[in-house]
Short mmCIF file of C-alpha atoms in Angstrom, two decimals:
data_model
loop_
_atom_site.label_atom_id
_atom_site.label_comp_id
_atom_site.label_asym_id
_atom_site.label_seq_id
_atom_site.Cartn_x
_atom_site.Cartn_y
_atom_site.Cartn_z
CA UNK A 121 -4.61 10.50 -2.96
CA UNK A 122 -2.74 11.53 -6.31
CA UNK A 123 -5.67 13.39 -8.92
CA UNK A 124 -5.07 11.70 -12.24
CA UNK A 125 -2.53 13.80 -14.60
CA UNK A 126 -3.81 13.47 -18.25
CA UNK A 127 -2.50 11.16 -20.40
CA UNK A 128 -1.49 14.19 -22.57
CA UNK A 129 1.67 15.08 -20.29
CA UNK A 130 2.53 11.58 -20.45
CA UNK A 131 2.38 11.12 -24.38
CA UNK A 132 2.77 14.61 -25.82
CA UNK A 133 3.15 13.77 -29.25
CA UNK A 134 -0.30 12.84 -29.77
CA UNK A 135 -4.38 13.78 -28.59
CA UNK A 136 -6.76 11.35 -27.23
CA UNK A 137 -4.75 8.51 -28.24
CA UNK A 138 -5.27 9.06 -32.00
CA UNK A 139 -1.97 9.65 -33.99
CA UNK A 140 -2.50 12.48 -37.31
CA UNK A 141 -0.43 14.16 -39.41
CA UNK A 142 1.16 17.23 -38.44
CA UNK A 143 -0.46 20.20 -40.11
CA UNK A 144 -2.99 18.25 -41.92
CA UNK A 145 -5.98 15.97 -41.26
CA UNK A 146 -5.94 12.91 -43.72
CA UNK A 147 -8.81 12.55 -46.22
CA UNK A 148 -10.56 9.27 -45.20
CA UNK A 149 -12.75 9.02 -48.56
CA UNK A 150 -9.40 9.51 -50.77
CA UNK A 151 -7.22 6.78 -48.54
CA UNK A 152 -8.34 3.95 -50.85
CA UNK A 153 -7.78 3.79 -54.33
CA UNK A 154 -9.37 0.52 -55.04
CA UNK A 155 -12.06 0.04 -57.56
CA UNK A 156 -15.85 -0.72 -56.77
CA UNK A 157 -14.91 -4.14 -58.80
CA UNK A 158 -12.29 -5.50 -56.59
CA UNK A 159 -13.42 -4.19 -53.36
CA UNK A 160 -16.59 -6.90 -54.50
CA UNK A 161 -13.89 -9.33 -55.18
CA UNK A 162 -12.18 -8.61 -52.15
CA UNK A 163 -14.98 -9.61 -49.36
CA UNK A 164 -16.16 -12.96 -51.51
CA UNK A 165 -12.24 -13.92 -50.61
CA UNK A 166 -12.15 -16.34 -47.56
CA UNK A 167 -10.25 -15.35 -44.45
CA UNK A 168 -8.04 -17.57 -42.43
CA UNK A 169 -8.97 -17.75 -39.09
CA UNK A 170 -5.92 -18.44 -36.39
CA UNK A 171 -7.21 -21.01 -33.76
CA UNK A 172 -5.86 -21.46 -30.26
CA UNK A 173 -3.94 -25.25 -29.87
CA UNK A 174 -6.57 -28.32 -28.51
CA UNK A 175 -6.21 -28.40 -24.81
CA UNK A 176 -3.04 -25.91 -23.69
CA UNK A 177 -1.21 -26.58 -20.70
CA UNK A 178 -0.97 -22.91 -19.33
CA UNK A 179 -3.81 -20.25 -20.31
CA UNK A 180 -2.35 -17.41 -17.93
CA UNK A 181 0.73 -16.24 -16.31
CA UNK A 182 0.27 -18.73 -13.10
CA UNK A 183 -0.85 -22.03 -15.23
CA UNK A 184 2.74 -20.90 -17.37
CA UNK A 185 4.95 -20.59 -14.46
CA UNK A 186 4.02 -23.63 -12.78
CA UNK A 187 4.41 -25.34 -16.59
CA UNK A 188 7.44 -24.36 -16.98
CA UNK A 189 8.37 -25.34 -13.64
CA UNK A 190 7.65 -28.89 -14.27
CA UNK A 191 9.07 -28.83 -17.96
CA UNK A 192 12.28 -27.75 -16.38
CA UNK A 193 11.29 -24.80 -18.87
CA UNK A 194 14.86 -22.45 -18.61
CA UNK A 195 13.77 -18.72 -18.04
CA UNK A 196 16.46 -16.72 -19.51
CA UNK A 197 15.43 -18.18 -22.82
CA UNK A 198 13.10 -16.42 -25.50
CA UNK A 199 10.61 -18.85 -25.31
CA UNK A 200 10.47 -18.38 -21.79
CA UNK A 201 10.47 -14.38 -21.74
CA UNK A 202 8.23 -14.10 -25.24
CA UNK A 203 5.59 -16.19 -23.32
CA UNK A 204 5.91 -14.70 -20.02
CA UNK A 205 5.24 -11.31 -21.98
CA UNK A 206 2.29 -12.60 -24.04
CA UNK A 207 0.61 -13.23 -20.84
CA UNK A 208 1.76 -10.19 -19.46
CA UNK A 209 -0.08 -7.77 -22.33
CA UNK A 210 -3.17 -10.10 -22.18
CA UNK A 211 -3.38 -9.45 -18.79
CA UNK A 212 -2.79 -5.65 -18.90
CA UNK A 213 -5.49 -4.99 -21.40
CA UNK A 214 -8.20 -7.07 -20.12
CA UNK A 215 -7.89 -5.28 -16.92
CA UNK A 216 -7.29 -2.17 -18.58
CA UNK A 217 -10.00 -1.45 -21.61
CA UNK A 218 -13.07 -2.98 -20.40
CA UNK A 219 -14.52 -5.47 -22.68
CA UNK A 220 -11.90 -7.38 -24.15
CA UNK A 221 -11.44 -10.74 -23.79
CA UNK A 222 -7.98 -12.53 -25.26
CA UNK A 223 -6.86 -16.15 -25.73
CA UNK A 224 -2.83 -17.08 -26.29
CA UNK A 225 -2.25 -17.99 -29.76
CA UNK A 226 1.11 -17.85 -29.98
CA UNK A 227 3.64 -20.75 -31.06
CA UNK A 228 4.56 -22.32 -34.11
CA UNK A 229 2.44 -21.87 -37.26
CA UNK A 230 1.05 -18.98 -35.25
CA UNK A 231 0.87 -16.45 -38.94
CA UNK A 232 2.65 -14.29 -36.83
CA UNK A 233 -0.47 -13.55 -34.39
CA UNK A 234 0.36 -13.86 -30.49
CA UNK A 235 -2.99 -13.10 -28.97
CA UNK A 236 -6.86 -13.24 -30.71
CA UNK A 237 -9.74 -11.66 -29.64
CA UNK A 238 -12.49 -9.63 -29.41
CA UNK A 239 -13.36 -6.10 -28.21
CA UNK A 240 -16.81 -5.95 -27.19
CA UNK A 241 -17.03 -1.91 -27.07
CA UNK A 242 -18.86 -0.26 -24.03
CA UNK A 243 -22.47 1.10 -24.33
CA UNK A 244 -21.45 4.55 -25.55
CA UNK A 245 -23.66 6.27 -28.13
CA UNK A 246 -21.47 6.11 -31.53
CA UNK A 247 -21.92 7.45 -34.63
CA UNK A 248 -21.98 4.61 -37.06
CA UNK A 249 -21.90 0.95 -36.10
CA UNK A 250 -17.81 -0.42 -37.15
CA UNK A 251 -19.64 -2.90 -39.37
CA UNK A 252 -20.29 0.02 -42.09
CA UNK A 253 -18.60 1.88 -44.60
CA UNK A 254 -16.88 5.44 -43.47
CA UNK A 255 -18.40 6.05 -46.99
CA UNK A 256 -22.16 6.24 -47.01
CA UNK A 257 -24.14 5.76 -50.45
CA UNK A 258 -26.54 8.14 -51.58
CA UNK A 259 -29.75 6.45 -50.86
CA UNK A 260 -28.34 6.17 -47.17
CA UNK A 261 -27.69 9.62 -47.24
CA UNK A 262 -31.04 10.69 -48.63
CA UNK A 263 -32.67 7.82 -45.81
CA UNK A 264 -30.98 10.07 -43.00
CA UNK A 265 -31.72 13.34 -44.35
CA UNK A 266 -35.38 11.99 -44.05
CA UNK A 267 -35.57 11.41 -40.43
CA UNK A 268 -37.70 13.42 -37.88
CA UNK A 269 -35.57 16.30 -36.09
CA UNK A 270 -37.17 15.09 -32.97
CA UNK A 271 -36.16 11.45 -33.18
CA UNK A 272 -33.52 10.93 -30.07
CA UNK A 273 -31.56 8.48 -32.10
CA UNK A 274 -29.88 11.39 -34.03
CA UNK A 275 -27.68 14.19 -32.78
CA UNK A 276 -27.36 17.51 -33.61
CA UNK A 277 -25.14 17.25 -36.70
CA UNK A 278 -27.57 14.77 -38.17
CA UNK A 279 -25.84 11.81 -37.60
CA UNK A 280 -27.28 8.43 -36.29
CA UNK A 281 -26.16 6.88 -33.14
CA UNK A 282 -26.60 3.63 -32.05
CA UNK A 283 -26.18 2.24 -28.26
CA UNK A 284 -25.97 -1.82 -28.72
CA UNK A 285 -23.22 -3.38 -28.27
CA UNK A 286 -20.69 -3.25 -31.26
CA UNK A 287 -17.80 -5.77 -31.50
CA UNK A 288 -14.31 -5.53 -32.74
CA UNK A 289 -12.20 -8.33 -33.59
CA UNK A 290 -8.39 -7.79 -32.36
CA UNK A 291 -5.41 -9.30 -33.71
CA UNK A 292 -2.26 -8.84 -31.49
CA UNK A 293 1.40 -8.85 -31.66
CA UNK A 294 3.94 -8.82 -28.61
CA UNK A 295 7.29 -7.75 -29.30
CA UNK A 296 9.76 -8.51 -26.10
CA UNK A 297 12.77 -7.16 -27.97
CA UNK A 298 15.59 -5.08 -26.76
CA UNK A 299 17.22 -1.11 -27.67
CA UNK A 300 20.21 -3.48 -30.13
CA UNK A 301 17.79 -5.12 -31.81
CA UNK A 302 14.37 -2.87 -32.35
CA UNK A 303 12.84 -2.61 -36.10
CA UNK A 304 9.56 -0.48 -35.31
CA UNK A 305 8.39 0.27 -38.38
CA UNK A 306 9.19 -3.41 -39.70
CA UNK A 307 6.97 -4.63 -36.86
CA UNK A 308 3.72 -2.06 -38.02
CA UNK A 309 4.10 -3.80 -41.54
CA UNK A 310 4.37 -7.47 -40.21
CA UNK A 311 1.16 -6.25 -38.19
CA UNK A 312 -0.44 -5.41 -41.60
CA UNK A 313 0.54 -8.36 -42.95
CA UNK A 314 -1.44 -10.69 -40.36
CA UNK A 315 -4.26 -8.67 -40.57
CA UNK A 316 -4.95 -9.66 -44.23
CA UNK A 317 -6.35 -12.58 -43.26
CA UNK A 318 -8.86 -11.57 -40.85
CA UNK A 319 -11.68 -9.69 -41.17
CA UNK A 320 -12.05 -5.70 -43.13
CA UNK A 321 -12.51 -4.19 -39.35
CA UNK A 322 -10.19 -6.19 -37.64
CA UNK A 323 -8.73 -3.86 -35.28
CA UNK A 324 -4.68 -5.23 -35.03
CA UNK A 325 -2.23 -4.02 -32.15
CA UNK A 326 1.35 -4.29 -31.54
CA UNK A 327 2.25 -4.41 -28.10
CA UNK A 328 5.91 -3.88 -26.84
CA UNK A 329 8.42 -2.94 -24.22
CA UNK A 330 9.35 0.45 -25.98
CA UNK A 331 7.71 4.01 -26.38
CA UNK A 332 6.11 4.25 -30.14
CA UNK A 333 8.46 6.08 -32.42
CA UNK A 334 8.16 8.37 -35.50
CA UNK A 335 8.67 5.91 -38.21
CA UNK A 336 6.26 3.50 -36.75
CA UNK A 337 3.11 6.35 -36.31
CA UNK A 338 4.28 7.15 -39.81
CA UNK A 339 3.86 3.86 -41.00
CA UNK A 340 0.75 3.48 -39.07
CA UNK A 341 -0.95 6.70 -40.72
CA UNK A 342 0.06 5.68 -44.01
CA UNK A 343 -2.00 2.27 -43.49
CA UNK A 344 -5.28 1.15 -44.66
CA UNK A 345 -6.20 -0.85 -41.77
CA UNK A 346 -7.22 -0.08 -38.33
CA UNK A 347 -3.58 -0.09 -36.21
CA UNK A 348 -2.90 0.41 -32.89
CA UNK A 349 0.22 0.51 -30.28
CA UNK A 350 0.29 -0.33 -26.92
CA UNK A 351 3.24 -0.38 -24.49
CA UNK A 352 3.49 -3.13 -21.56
CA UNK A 353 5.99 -3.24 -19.41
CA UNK A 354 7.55 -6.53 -18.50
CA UNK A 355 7.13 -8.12 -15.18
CA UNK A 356 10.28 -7.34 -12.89
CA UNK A 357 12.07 -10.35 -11.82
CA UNK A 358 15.19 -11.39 -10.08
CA UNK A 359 17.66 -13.95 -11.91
CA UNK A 360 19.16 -16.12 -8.92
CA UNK A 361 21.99 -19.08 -9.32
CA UNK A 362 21.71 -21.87 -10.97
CA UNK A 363 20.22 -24.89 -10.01
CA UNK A 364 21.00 -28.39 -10.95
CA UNK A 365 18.05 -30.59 -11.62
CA UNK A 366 17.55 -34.12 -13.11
CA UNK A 367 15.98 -33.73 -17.20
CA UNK A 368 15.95 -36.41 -19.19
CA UNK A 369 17.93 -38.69 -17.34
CA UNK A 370 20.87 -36.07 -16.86
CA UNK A 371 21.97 -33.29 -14.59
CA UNK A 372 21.19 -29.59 -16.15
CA UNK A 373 21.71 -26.44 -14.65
CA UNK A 374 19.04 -23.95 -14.68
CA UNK A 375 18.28 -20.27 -13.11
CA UNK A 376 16.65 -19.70 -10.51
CA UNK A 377 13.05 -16.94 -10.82
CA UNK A 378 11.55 -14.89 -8.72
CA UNK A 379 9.22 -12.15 -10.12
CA UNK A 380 9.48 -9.15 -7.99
CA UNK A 381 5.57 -7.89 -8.11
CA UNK A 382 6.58 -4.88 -10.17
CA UNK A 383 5.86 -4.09 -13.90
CA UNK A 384 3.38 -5.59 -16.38
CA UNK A 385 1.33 -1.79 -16.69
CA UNK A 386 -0.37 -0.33 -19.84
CA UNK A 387 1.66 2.81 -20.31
CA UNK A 388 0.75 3.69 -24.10
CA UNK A 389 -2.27 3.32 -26.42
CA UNK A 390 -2.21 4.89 -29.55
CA UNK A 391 -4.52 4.79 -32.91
CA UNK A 392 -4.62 5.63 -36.36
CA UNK A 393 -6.94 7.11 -38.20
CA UNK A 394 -8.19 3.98 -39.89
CA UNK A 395 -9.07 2.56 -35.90
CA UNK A 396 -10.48 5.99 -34.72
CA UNK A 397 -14.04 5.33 -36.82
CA UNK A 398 -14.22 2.24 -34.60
CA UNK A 399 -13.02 3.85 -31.19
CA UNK A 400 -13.56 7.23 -31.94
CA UNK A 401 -14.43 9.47 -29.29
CA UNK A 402 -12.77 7.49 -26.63
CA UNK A 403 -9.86 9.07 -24.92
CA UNK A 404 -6.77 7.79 -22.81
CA UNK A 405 -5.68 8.92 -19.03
CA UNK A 406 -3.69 8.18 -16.39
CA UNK A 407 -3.96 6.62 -12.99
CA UNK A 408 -1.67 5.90 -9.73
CA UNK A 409 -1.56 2.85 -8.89
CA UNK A 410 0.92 1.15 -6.19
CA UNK A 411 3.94 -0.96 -6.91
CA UNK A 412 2.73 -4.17 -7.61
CA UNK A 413 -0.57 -3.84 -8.51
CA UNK A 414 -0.85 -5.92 -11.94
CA UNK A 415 -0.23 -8.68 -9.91
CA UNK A 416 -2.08 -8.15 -7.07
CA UNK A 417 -4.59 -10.95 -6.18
CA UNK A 418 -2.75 -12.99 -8.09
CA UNK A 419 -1.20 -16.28 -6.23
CA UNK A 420 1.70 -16.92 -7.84
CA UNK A 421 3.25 -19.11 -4.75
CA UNK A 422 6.96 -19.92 -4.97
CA UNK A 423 7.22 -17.72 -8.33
CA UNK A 424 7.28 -14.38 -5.94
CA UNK A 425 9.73 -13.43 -4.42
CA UNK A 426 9.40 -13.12 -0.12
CA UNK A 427 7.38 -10.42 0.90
CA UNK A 428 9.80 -9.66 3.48
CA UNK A 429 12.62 -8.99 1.09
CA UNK A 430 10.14 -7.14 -1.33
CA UNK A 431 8.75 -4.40 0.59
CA UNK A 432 10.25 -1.58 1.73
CA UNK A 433 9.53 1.73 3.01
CA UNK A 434 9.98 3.15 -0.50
CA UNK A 435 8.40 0.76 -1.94
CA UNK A 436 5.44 1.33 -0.30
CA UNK A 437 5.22 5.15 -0.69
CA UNK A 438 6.29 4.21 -5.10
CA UNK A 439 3.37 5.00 -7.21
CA UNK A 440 3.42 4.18 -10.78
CA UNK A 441 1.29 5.44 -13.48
CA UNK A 442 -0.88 3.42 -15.64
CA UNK A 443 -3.48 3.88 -18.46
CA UNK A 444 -7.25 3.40 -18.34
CA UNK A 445 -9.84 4.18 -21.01
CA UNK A 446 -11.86 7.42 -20.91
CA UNK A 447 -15.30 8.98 -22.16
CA UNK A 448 -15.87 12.92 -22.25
CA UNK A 449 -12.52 12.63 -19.53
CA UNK A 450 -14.52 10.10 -17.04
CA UNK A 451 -12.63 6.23 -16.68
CA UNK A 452 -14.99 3.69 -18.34
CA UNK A 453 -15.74 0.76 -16.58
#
């Protein structure tokens, strides 16, 4: 059995998941320069809410395959491979960071949001619930400075913690794009701009195919709101001939799909500063799992390809590493 390597030999650019500047911590209490005035203004503003579409036809990766099976849906096209992916980061992080529960947005008049949700954070004492201000008033601070030394509910550096459950809404977007045609930092500021319509502590996430990169932490430390990155990698799959089938009356030739088992792991989860007063003091490791193991238990039928032709003595022996969510080092659950 392989002991689990941290997360830091994996992702050396950054601790714990949290991306800072180099040399300097970043002053919270400065990083707004809005007045008392408009920040009123700001939360009587109404915020547009993205709903899921009345009654989908596919709410996972199996209900999509076998939809686009009967659609005659062709699977070397982007709506094919952008949906397949979608699927493919909801799954990884609902198996991955416990709590978090996702539904498929994605589509047309989407407002750029693929996946909504909610992360309902584990029963960890925390500081502050995400609901307040980093920024506490003076009657607040005078109210804590009050309390009994002896009352369990503070720590040792005076600071309240609370144990109920504490949600965070998420906002997610999935970026299935190639090396040719990557714009990271672009995507961190579309991210930003869907977030402006949901809620102050809205965490949002961009999930891709590709390692973060220097212009996109910078662009992520340099925002106001709570950003993260995630990496997913794609399901494997094998690209047959074509078939011809009947569609609409006519003969149309389409490729045939096998996915191969591998793939579809959580490899990177990073967080700005903004995001780490909501999820501070959790931390990010690594784990072995075997090839295939996103997809195990799932039946995906004629989608997989034979087990026969699959497996092989490599195969078996292939681990791959994956990331789950830590406290004080141990894997939360």
């Amino acid at each position: 059995m392989h002991n689990p390597t941290p997360i830091l030999a994996f992702l050396p650019t950054f601790s714990s998941g949290i991306i800072r500047a180099r040399g300097s911590k970043i002053d919270l209490t400065q990083s707004s320069t809005i007045s008392p005035i408009k920040r009123k203004r700001a939360r009587k503003s109404r915020f547009l809410t993205t709903s899921p579409q009345p009654a989908p036809s596919h709410t996972d990766i199996p209900s999509f395959l076998r939809h686009s099976n009967l659609t005659s849906l062709n699977p070397t096209t982007t709506v094919f491979t952008g949906t397949l992916y979608e699927y493919t980061v909801l799954a990884a992080l609902t198996r991955c960071l416990p709590g978090i529960s996702l539904t498929r947005v994605g589509g047309r008049d989407d407002a750029g949001v693929d996946l909504l949700g909610q992360w309902v954070l584990p029963r960890i004492p925390r500081r502050t619930p995400i609901t307040e201000s980093p920024n506490h008033n003076d009657n607040d601070n005078n109210n804590d400075n009050n309390h009994n030394n002896d009352d369990d509910s503070y720590n040792h550096n005076g600071n309240k913690e609370t144990e109920g459950k504490q949600t965070l809404p998420l906002t997610i977007q999935c970026k299935n794009v190639q090396q040719k045609s990557w714009k990271g930092p672009q995507y961190i500021r579309e991210l930003e701009g869907a977030l402006a319509s949901r809620p102050p502590h809205a965490l949002g996430i961009l999930a891709s195919v590709r390692d973060i990169t220097p212009g996109m932490k910078k662009q992520m430390l340099a925002s106001r709101r709570a950003l993260g990155f995630v990496k997913v990698t794609p399901l494997d799959a094998i690209y047959g001939e074509k078939i011809l089938i009947q569609k609409y009356g006519e003969e149309e030739a389409i490729v045939d799909f096998k996915l191969t088992g591998r793939g579809g792991l959580l490899q990177q989860f990073a967080w700005n500063e903004v995001a780490n007063r909501y999820i501070g003091g959790f931390g990010i490791g690594a784990r072995y799992v075997e090839s295939g193991y996103a997809l195990g238990g799932i039946d995906l039928g004629e989608f997989m390809q034979n087990p026969e032709i699959r497996v092989s003595e490599e195969d078996e022996e292939e681990l791959e590493q994956e990331i789950t969510l830590t406290w004080n080092g141990t894997p939360v659950s």
